[in-house]
PDB file of C-alpha atoms in Angstrom:
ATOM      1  CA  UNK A  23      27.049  -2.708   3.608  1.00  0.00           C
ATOM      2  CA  UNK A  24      30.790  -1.964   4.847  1.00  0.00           C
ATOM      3  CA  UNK A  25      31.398   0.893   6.898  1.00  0.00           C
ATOM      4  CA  UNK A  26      33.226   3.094   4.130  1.00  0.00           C
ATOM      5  CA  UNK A  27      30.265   2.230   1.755  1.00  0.00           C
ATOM      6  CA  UNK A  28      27.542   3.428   4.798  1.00  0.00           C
ATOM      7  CA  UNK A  29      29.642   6.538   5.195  1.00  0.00           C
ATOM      8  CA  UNK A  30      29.137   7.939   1.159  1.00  0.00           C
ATOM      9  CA  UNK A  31      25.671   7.214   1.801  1.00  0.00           C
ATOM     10  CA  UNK A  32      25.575   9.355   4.647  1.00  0.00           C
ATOM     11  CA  UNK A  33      27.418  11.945   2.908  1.00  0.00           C
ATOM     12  CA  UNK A  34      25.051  11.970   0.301  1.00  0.00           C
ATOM     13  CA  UNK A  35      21.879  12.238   2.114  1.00  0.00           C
ATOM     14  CA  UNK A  36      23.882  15.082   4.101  1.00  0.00           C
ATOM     15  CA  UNK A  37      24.344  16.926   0.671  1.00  0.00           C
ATOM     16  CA  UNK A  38      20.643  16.446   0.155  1.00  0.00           C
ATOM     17  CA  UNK A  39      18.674  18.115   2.096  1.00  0.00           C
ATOM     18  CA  UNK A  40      16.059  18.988   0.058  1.00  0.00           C
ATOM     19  CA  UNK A  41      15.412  15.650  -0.766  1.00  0.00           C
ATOM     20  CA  UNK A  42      11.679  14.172  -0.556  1.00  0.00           C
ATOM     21  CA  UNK A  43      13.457  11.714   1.853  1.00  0.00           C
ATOM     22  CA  UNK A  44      14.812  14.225   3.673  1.00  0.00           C
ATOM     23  CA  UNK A  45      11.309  16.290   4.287  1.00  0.00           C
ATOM     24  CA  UNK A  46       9.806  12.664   5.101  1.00  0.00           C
ATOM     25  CA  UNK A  47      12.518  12.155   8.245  1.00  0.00           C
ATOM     26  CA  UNK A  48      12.193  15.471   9.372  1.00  0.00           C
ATOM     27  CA  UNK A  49       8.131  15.086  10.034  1.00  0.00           C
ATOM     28  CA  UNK A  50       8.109  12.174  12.877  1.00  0.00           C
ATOM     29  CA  UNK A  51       3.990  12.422  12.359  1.00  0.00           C
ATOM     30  CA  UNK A  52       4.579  11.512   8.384  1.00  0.00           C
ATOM     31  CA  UNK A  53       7.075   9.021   9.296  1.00  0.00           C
ATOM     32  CA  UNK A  54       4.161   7.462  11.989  1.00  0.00           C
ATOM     33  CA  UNK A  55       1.523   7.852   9.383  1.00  0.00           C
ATOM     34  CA  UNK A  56       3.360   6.166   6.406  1.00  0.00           C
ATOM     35  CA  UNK A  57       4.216   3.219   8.701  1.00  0.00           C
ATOM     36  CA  UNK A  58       0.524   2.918   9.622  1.00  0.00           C
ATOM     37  CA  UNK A  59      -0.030   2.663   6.314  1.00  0.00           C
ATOM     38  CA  UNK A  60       3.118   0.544   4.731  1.00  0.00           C
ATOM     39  CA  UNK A  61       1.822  -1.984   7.854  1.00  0.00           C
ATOM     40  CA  UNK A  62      -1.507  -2.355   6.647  1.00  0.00           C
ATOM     41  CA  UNK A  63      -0.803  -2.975   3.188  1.00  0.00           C
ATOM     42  CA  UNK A  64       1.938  -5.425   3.990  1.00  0.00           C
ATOM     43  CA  UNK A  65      -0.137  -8.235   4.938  1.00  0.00           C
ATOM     44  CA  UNK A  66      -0.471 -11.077   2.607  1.00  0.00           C
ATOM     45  CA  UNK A  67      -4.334 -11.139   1.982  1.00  0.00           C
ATOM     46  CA  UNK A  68      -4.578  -6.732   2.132  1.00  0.00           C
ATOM     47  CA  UNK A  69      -2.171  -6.713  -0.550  1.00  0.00           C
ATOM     48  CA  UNK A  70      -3.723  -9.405  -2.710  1.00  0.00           C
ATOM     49  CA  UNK A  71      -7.186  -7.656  -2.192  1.00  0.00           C
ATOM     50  CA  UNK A  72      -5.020  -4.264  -3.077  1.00  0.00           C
ATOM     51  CA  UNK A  73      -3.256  -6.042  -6.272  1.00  0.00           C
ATOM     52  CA  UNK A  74      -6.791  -7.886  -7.201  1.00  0.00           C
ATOM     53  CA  UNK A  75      -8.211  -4.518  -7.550  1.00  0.00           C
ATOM     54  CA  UNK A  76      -5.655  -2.309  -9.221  1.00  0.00           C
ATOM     55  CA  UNK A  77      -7.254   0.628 -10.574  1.00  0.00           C
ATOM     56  CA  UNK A  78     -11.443  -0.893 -10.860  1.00  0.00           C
ATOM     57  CA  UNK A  79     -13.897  -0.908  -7.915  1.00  0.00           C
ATOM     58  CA  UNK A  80     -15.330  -4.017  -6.974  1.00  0.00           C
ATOM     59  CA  UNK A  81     -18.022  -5.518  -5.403  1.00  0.00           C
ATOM     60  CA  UNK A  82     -16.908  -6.883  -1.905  1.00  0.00           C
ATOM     61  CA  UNK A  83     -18.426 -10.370  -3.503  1.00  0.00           C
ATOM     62  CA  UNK A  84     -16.281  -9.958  -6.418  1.00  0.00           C
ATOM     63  CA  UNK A  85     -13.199  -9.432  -3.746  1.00  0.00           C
ATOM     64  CA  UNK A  86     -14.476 -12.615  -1.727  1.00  0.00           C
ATOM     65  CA  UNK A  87     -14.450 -15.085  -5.311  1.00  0.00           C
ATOM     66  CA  UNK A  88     -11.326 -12.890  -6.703  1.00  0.00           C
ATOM     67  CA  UNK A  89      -9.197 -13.513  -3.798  1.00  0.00           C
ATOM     68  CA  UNK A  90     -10.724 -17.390  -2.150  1.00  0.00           C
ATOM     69  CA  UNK A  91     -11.699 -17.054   1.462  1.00  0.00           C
ATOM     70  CA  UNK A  92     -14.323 -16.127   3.463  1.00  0.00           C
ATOM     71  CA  UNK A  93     -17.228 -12.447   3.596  1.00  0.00           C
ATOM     72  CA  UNK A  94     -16.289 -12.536   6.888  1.00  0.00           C
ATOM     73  CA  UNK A  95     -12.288 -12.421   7.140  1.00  0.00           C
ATOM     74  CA  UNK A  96     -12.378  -9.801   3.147  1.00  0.00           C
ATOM     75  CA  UNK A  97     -14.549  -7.576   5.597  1.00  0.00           C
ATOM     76  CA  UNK A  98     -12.198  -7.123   8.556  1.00  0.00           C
ATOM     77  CA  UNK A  99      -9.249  -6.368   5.608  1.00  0.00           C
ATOM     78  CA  UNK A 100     -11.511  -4.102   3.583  1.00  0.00           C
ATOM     79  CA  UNK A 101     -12.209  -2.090   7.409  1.00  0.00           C
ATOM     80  CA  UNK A 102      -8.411  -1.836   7.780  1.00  0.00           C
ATOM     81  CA  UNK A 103      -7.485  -0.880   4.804  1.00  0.00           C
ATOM     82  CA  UNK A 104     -10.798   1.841   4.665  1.00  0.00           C
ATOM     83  CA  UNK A 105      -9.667   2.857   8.175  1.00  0.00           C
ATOM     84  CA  UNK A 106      -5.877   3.840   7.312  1.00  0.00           C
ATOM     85  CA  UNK A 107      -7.495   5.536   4.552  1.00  0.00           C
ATOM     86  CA  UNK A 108      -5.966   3.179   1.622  1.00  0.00           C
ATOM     87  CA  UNK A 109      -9.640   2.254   0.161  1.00  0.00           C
ATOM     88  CA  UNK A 110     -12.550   4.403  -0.820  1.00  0.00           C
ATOM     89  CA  UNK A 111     -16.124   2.160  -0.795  1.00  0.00           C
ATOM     90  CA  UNK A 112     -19.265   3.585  -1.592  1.00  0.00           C
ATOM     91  CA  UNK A 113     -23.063   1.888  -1.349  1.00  0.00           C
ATOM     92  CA  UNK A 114     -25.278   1.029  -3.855  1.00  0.00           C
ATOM     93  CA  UNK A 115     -28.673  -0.380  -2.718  1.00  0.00           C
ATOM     94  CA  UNK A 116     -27.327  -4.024  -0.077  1.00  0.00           C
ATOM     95  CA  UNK A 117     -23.901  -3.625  -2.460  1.00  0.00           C
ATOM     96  CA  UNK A 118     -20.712  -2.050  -1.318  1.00  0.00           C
ATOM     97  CA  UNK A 119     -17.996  -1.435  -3.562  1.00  0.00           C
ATOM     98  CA  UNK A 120     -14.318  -0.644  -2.902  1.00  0.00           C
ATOM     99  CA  UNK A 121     -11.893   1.128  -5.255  1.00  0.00           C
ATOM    100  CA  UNK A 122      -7.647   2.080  -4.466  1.00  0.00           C
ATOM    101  CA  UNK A 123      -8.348   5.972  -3.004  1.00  0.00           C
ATOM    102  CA  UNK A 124      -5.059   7.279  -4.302  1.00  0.00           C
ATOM    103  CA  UNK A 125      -3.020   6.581  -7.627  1.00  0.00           C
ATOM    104  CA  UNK A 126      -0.097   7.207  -6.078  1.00  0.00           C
ATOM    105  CA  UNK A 127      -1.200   3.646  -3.613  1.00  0.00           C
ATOM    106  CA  UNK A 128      -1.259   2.087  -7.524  1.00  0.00           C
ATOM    107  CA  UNK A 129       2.357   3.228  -8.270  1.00  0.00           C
ATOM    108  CA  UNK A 130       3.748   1.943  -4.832  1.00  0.00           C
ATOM    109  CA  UNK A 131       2.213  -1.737  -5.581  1.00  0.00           C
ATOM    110  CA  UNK A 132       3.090  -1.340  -9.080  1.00  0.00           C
ATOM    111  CA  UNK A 133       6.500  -1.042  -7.310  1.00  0.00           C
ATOM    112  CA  UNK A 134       6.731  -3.265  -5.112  1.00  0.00           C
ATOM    113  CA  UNK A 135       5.721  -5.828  -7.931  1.00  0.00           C
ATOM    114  CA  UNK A 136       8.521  -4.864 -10.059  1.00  0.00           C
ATOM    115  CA  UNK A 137      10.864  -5.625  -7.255  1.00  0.00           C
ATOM    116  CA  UNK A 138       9.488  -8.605  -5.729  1.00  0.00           C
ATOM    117  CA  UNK A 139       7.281 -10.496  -8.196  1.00  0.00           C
ATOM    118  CA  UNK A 140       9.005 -12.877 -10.787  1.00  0.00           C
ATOM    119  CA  UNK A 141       7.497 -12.643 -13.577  1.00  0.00           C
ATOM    120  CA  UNK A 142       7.681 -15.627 -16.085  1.00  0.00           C
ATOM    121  CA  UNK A 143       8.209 -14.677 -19.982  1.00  0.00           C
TER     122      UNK A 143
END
């Protein structure tokens, strides 16, 4: 971006402080916490498991045959993604099931699909 270009943008974020961006900068412990997050979702294999599920809840063996590799290696993803607070899972007898904990996670993916996935029509 050329400086004269870098210097509206500036301008406009100055004229905008109300902004939802804005609020986000001004909060360094938001900033740290939706970094935490955007980091553990960016890995290839968390965001296929996060894609794979979309808005169901699944069995962690359904996540295991959905997405092609091993219990072991879905479990330390699934612990990551509970830990940062991105998944919900819940027991059911020697079954655990995971589900997306926020719809507003769904949107961001749906996002981030829009602008990186080709899609071919």
């Amino acid at each position: 971006m050329a400086r004269n270009q870098w210097a509206g943008l500036e301008q406009d974020l100055a004229g905008a402080s109300n902004s939802p961006l804005n609020i986000l900068i001004a909060r360094d412990e938001d900033i740290e916490r939706a970094s935490r997050s955007m980091k553990a979702m960016s890995h290839p294999l968390r965001l296929k498991i996060l894609c794979m599920l979309g808005d169901r809840e699944c069995s962690v063996q359904d996540i295991v045959e959905q997405v092609g590799t091993s219990q072991s290696n879905i479990s330390q993803h699934l612990a990551i993604l509970r830990d940062k607070g991105i998944l919900m899972c819940r027991k059911d007898a020697n079954r655990v099931y995971y589900r997306v904990g926020d719809a507003r996670t769904l949107r961001l993916i749906e996002m981030m699909q829009d602008v990186f996935c080709t899609r071919n029509l």
